[in-house]
Amino acid sequence: MKKMHIVLLILVVASIAAIVSVFGSFSTYETFTSAGREPGKKYYVIGNLQKDKDMVYDPVKDPNHFIFYAKDKAGNVNKVIFNGEKPRDIEKSEQIVMMGYEDGGTFHCSRIQMKCPSKYKKDMVAQGSSS
Amino acid sequence: MATQFIGEHLRPGQLGHFLIIASFVASLFSTFTYFMAARTELKDPEGSRSWLRMARGSFMIHTAAIISIFVTLFYVITHHLFEYHYAWEHSSILLPGKYLLACFWEGQEGSFMLWIFWHCILGLVVMGTAKGLETRVMTFVSLVQVCLGTMIMGIYFGQDIQVGSNPFILLRHSMQAAPIFQMANYMDFIRDGNGLNVSLQNYWMVIHPPILFLGFASSLIPFAYCLAALWKGDYKDFVKPTIAWALLNGAVLGTGIMMGGAWAYESLNFGGYWAWDPVENASLVPWLTLIAGLHTLLVYRSTRRALKLTFFLLILTHLLVWYSTFLTRTGILGKTSVHAFTGDGTALTYHLLGVIALLAIISVGLFQWRRKGIPGIKTEEATLSREFWMFIGSVVLFLSAVQIAISTSIPIWAPLAKWITGKEFAPPVDPMHHYNNIQVWIAIVTGILSATILYMKFKQTESGTLGKRLGITALIAIAMAGFIAWGQHIVIWQYDTMLFAACYGIVANIYYGIVIQKLKFKKLGPSVAHFGFATVLLGILLSSYNKHTISFNNTGVEFDLKKTVAENTKENRENETLFFGVPVAMGDYFATYIGDSDVAGKDKRVYYKVLFERKDLLSQKASERFMLYPDAFINPKGQQGLSSNPSTKHYWNKDVFTYINVAMDNTKEDTSSYRSTIVNKPGDTVFLNNAYMIFKGLSKEVSDKRYTPEPGDLPIRATLEVHDLKGDVTELNPLYILRNKEYVVRLEDTLPSVGVYVRFANLTVHSQDSVSADIMTKQTDPKEKYIVLKALVFPYINVLWIGVMIMVLGFFISLGDQLTRKSKKGDTLIS
């Protein structure tokens, strides 16, 4: 066996080991219920905004506290506290990906990604026509 | 009967459609003729030459057609022909001229156009320089142009299957269902387009995409040269041009990637220059494989080893560019990236997969066909040789690319993983950690190797000198790293090791450039590029390790005592509310929101003035003051909320980086009311919430820009001195004008820094020199006027930017050397 082969073997083994070792840091998509089975552990939950419930954001009191309600894929509605500012256009979002942990019936969220409908909606043309 | 529509300009669209077809046919013909020219090269040189003439002609026609499409589409955009979907979707009338170019490549079709355009330009250069390999290289260039051409064709097969997307499609065709298009005069109602996304309205959007796409496009040429070499079975002639093109590719793509980082850092509020976001990764991965391939090619030039790996890496690089297009354009990353994607649906997904499959099959096929004939060397290389370690370094870069690609491609393999494990895999909760934990080792190994290999010679190195030189370098580097680690409090040992690797790279490359190469400019390319690379590593480490948020805020929240400080800090409480005029401590600074200014325009852009003061704790005097003007578009395009741009204070050794997350909408009605204070004599005081005013007297002498005298006027001016908390004194002069003894005109005066509006009324004359007046003041409630700001400190970020520039400079020095070099003793390939 050549030296080069030995070195390459070591590199490949090391990288497989490295990839496997960080594999645990991949998260999973959960529902509020399944995330609640391990309170405090961070997961992703996909859901959508419950527009009929109140959203609370008062930067005068606390700029890092935004409360809203979301319904997950299983249909459960849960209170969500986001430690940040109210994201722009959350009212229009179709889907919200929330990263955080469930604790005591509340989802504590530290990152939000939203999927908004295409910026260019057909009704925008309709609006233009009425003017 | 078909409706006759009024007010449309159909000519540019018809021309555009024609040109797209023409360019496609020309590229198809060029592929075929180049292919025929290559096949007949040996058997029938005469025939081959005539095929070649046709091939060159058709590629030039293709290029001319592409440039004409460019001009036509640009005409449609600049003339605001909103009957075209592309213009309507991406531009608007009030958009400043410089952004019209940006509109061009905001959309899917325009960015494909840009890519095709660069391929044309590069193709022409290849045509003029490739000599004996021209026919084969250009066959592949033209073939890729055919593939790209289908992306802008917009042909329908049946009702639902659309191949490509045409930039000249009419608005009424793209939205047939909308009732407005039943009207013949629908153009009367479409007055303006949607405009460019406000967050893309900055100069980066004008310069970054052309450079990034030139980087993507230039990966085609090494790819085509490798395939041409395999096809011809000639493994000599392709080496020199391929090295040159790979150097150009490395320089431009590297610049493009870091420009993206600088853009994200400077004008988007991602809070940094690199976040391991899928979009960033997708362009980094091909760069890594390219750099690896460039190095193995250099090994091949000097030792005839590593050719197979070179082919693999350089071919893979171009396929990865297509793969990154696939990841970023099809919306498949939708859930995992902060970038907004236009999910163009399944048609594009299969279209791109088809192109990737085609190119991959051709590459693998050619490689398998020639496999036996690819030269190599059976004997083992010496351990102390440059090629041995360059080879290993390239493999390490490749493995780094593999790890990033696997983690980025999570939406691709998640369905499979779900099928096996039953779990729905998601990206890491902390992506920075996930990538950094592995990539720090790549940085360490490549940092050390990139410096060490220059000290080695190809084939065999004398170990005594090598050991001595490297020993000295390592000692200096340890001292330097120790000093920096101590000064910057870098305590995690992996990062200390990385710091050592970076310092080692810096020291070794300076030493090599000066002592061994004696600063001969032409030969300095590798040491300059490697020095730049080591500086980049140092810059990344220094700016990221001690990056910290200074707008840390806990008001209104109970600190959870069960958790450690670190855990509480992790809770992302990084916004701070700044009430108007109230200083807030931020790191070493006190930040005060002291005003804002609107900028005229359709989209309301507001600049917020934030004063930063560094105060001496004992004397309370400000030792330093500066202003930052983060800005935001309020309610852009009828959206709720704001879209903001950061403002940064640059020091030589750090940046203070701020941006607005929430701001008041100033257009809201003012509801506060006036308060009155009677003054009787000069010297009387009026108290305000955050200041006081001294009444100085009244005067009939009025000369004021705001006031034009009219006959019968009796103007009176009051003089008031405002003393604010900082001790600044400002004079205010509200006016009171009795017009024709009938009615009163009042002109207010305001002082934005205190937020006060002053007018006066009810003048009562008591005697010759005693007049009382009612000073009416209104202040915006400071509790009602606020901004929510995020502020970060990036230390030594300039080291990173300087490192990138030096690295790119190194590429260009090497490229210059490559283009002018004559055959050299060390090259085994030049006969």
mmCIF file of N, CA and C in Angstrom, chain B residues 280-319:
data_model
loop_
_atom_site.group_PDB
_atom_site.id
_atom_site.type_symbol
_atom_site.label_atom_id
_atom_site.label_comp_id
_atom_site.label_asym_id
_atom_site.label_seq_id
_atom_site.Cartn_x
_atom_site.Cartn_y
_atom_site.Cartn_z
ATOM 1 N N GLU B 280 -25.313 31.054 -0.229
ATOM 2 C CA GLU B 280 -23.877 31.310 -0.153
ATOM 3 C C GLU B 280 -23.098 30.021 -0.380
ATOM 4 N N ASN B 281 -23.544 28.968 0.274
ATOM 5 C CA ASN B 281 -22.861 27.682 0.125
ATOM 6 C C ASN B 281 -22.849 27.212 -1.315
ATOM 7 N N ALA B 282 -23.976 27.449 -1.994
ATOM 8 C CA ALA B 282 -24.109 26.940 -3.355
ATOM 9 C C ALA B 282 -23.066 27.548 -4.280
ATOM 10 N N SER B 283 -22.605 28.753 -4.005
ATOM 11 C CA SER B 283 -21.544 29.295 -4.854
ATOM 12 C C SER B 283 -20.152 29.007 -4.292
ATOM 13 N N LEU B 284 -20.062 28.738 -2.994
ATOM 14 C CA LEU B 284 -18.753 28.416 -2.406
ATOM 15 C C LEU B 284 -18.279 27.023 -2.830
ATOM 16 N N VAL B 285 -19.217 26.082 -2.889
ATOM 17 C CA VAL B 285 -18.836 24.691 -3.185
ATOM 18 C C VAL B 285 -18.108 24.551 -4.529
ATOM 19 N N PRO B 286 -18.650 25.126 -5.635
ATOM 20 C CA PRO B 286 -17.880 25.031 -6.886
ATOM 21 C C PRO B 286 -16.520 25.733 -6.806
ATOM 22 N N TRP B 287 -16.430 26.802 -6.050
ATOM 23 C CA TRP B 287 -15.141 27.493 -5.919
ATOM 24 C C TRP B 287 -14.121 26.567 -5.266
ATOM 25 N N LEU B 288 -14.550 25.831 -4.245
ATOM 26 C CA LEU B 288 -13.628 24.920 -3.555
ATOM 27 C C LEU B 288 -13.135 23.825 -4.490
ATOM 28 N N THR B 289 -14.056 23.231 -5.252
ATOM 29 C CA THR B 289 -13.620 22.153 -6.146
ATOM 30 C C THR B 289 -12.748 22.717 -7.262
ATOM 31 N N LEU B 290 -13.042 23.940 -7.675
ATOM 32 C CA LEU B 290 -12.225 24.584 -8.713
ATOM 33 C C LEU B 290 -10.795 24.781 -8.220
ATOM 34 N N ILE B 291 -10.654 25.303 -7.005
ATOM 35 C CA ILE B 291 -9.317 25.553 -6.461
ATOM 36 C C ILE B 291 -8.577 24.227 -6.321
ATOM 37 N N ALA B 292 -9.294 23.194 -5.862
ATOM 38 C CA ALA B 292 -8.680 21.872 -5.761
ATOM 39 C C ALA B 292 -8.210 21.400 -7.134
ATOM 40 N N GLY B 293 -9.071 21.564 -8.157
ATOM 41 C CA GLY B 293 -8.733 21.135 -9.509
ATOM 42 C C GLY B 293 -7.566 21.918 -10.089
ATOM 43 N N LEU B 294 -7.515 23.203 -9.819
ATOM 44 C CA LEU B 294 -6.403 24.031 -10.280
ATOM 45 C C LEU B 294 -5.080 23.495 -9.731
ATOM 46 N N HIS B 295 -5.098 23.114 -8.446
ATOM 47 C CA HIS B 295 -3.855 22.641 -7.836
ATOM 48 C C HIS B 295 -3.432 21.270 -8.358
ATOM 49 N N THR B 296 -4.409 20.389 -8.578
ATOM 50 C CA THR B 296 -4.008 19.083 -9.118
ATOM 51 C C THR B 296 -3.511 19.228 -10.559
ATOM 52 N N LEU B 297 -4.062 20.218 -11.260
ATOM 53 C CA LEU B 297 -3.583 20.452 -12.624
ATOM 54 C C LEU B 297 -2.127 20.937 -12.606
ATOM 55 N N LEU B 298 -1.802 21.774 -11.619
ATOM 56 C CA LEU B 298 -0.414 22.229 -11.480
ATOM 57 C C LEU B 298 0.494 21.041 -11.165
ATOM 58 N N VAL B 299 -0.012 20.125 -10.339
ATOM 59 C CA VAL B 299 0.755 18.906 -10.056
ATOM 60 C C VAL B 299 0.985 18.139 -11.347
ATOM 61 N N TYR B 300 -0.084 18.034 -12.159
ATOM 62 C CA TYR B 300 0.036 17.295 -13.420
ATOM 63 C C TYR B 300 1.055 17.960 -14.337
ATOM 64 N N ARG B 301 1.048 19.290 -14.409
ATOM 65 C CA ARG B 301 1.961 19.971 -15.302
ATOM 66 C C ARG B 301 3.418 19.657 -14.942
ATOM 67 N N SER B 302 3.686 19.565 -13.664
ATOM 68 C CA SER B 302 5.075 19.379 -13.264
ATOM 69 C C SER B 302 5.473 17.924 -13.108
ATOM 70 N N THR B 303 4.532 17.035 -12.829
ATOM 71 C CA THR B 303 4.933 15.661 -12.514
ATOM 72 C C THR B 303 4.189 14.593 -13.304
ATOM 73 N N ARG B 304 3.206 14.998 -14.111
ATOM 74 C CA ARG B 304 2.366 14.060 -14.853
ATOM 75 C C ARG B 304 1.528 13.162 -13.941
ATOM 76 N N ARG B 305 1.377 13.548 -12.728
ATOM 77 C CA ARG B 305 0.477 12.809 -11.832
ATOM 78 C C ARG B 305 -0.862 13.530 -11.750
ATOM 79 N N ALA B 306 -1.836 12.875 -11.137
ATOM 80 C CA ALA B 306 -3.105 13.490 -10.709
ATOM 81 C C ALA B 306 -3.988 13.983 -11.846
ATOM 82 N N LEU B 307 -3.825 13.457 -13.043
ATOM 83 C CA LEU B 307 -4.652 13.959 -14.143
ATOM 84 C C LEU B 307 -6.119 13.546 -13.996
ATOM 85 N N LYS B 308 -6.325 12.289 -13.588
ATOM 86 C CA LYS B 308 -7.711 11.821 -13.446
ATOM 87 C C LYS B 308 -8.468 12.672 -12.438
ATOM 88 N N LEU B 309 -7.798 12.939 -11.319
ATOM 89 C CA LEU B 309 -8.441 13.744 -10.292
ATOM 90 C C LEU B 309 -8.723 15.148 -10.826
ATOM 91 N N THR B 310 -7.790 15.673 -11.640
ATOM 92 C CA THR B 310 -7.997 17.001 -12.227
ATOM 93 C C THR B 310 -9.251 17.024 -13.081
ATOM 94 N N PHE B 311 -9.368 16.033 -13.979
ATOM 95 C CA PHE B 311 -10.568 15.969 -14.814
ATOM 96 C C PHE B 311 -11.815 15.917 -13.943
ATOM 97 N N PHE B 312 -11.765 15.041 -12.949
ATOM 98 C CA PHE B 312 -12.924 14.886 -12.072
ATOM 99 C C PHE B 312 -13.304 16.223 -11.431
ATOM 100 N N LEU B 313 -12.303 16.923 -10.893
ATOM 101 C CA LEU B 313 -12.609 18.148 -10.138
ATOM 102 C C LEU B 313 -13.094 19.276 -11.047
ATOM 103 N N LEU B 314 -12.427 19.478 -12.184
ATOM 104 C CA LEU B 314 -12.810 20.603 -13.037
ATOM 105 C C LEU B 314 -14.148 20.374 -13.735
ATOM 106 N N ILE B 315 -14.426 19.108 -14.077
ATOM 107 C CA ILE B 315 -15.735 18.808 -14.660
ATOM 108 C C ILE B 315 -16.816 18.967 -13.603
ATOM 109 N N LEU B 316 -16.513 18.468 -12.410
ATOM 110 C CA LEU B 316 -17.470 18.573 -11.315
ATOM 111 C C LEU B 316 -17.802 20.032 -11.011
ATOM 112 N N THR B 317 -16.781 20.901 -11.090
ATOM 113 C CA THR B 317 -17.004 22.312 -10.773
ATOM 114 C C THR B 317 -18.143 22.890 -11.603
ATOM 115 N N HIS B 318 -18.101 22.633 -12.906
ATOM 116 C CA HIS B 318 -19.147 23.199 -13.752
ATOM 117 C C HIS B 318 -20.502 22.551 -13.470
ATOM 118 N N LEU B 319 -20.493 21.252 -13.228
ATOM 119 C CA LEU B 319 -21.764 20.591 -12.897
ATOM 120 C C LEU B 319 -22.332 21.144 -11.595
#
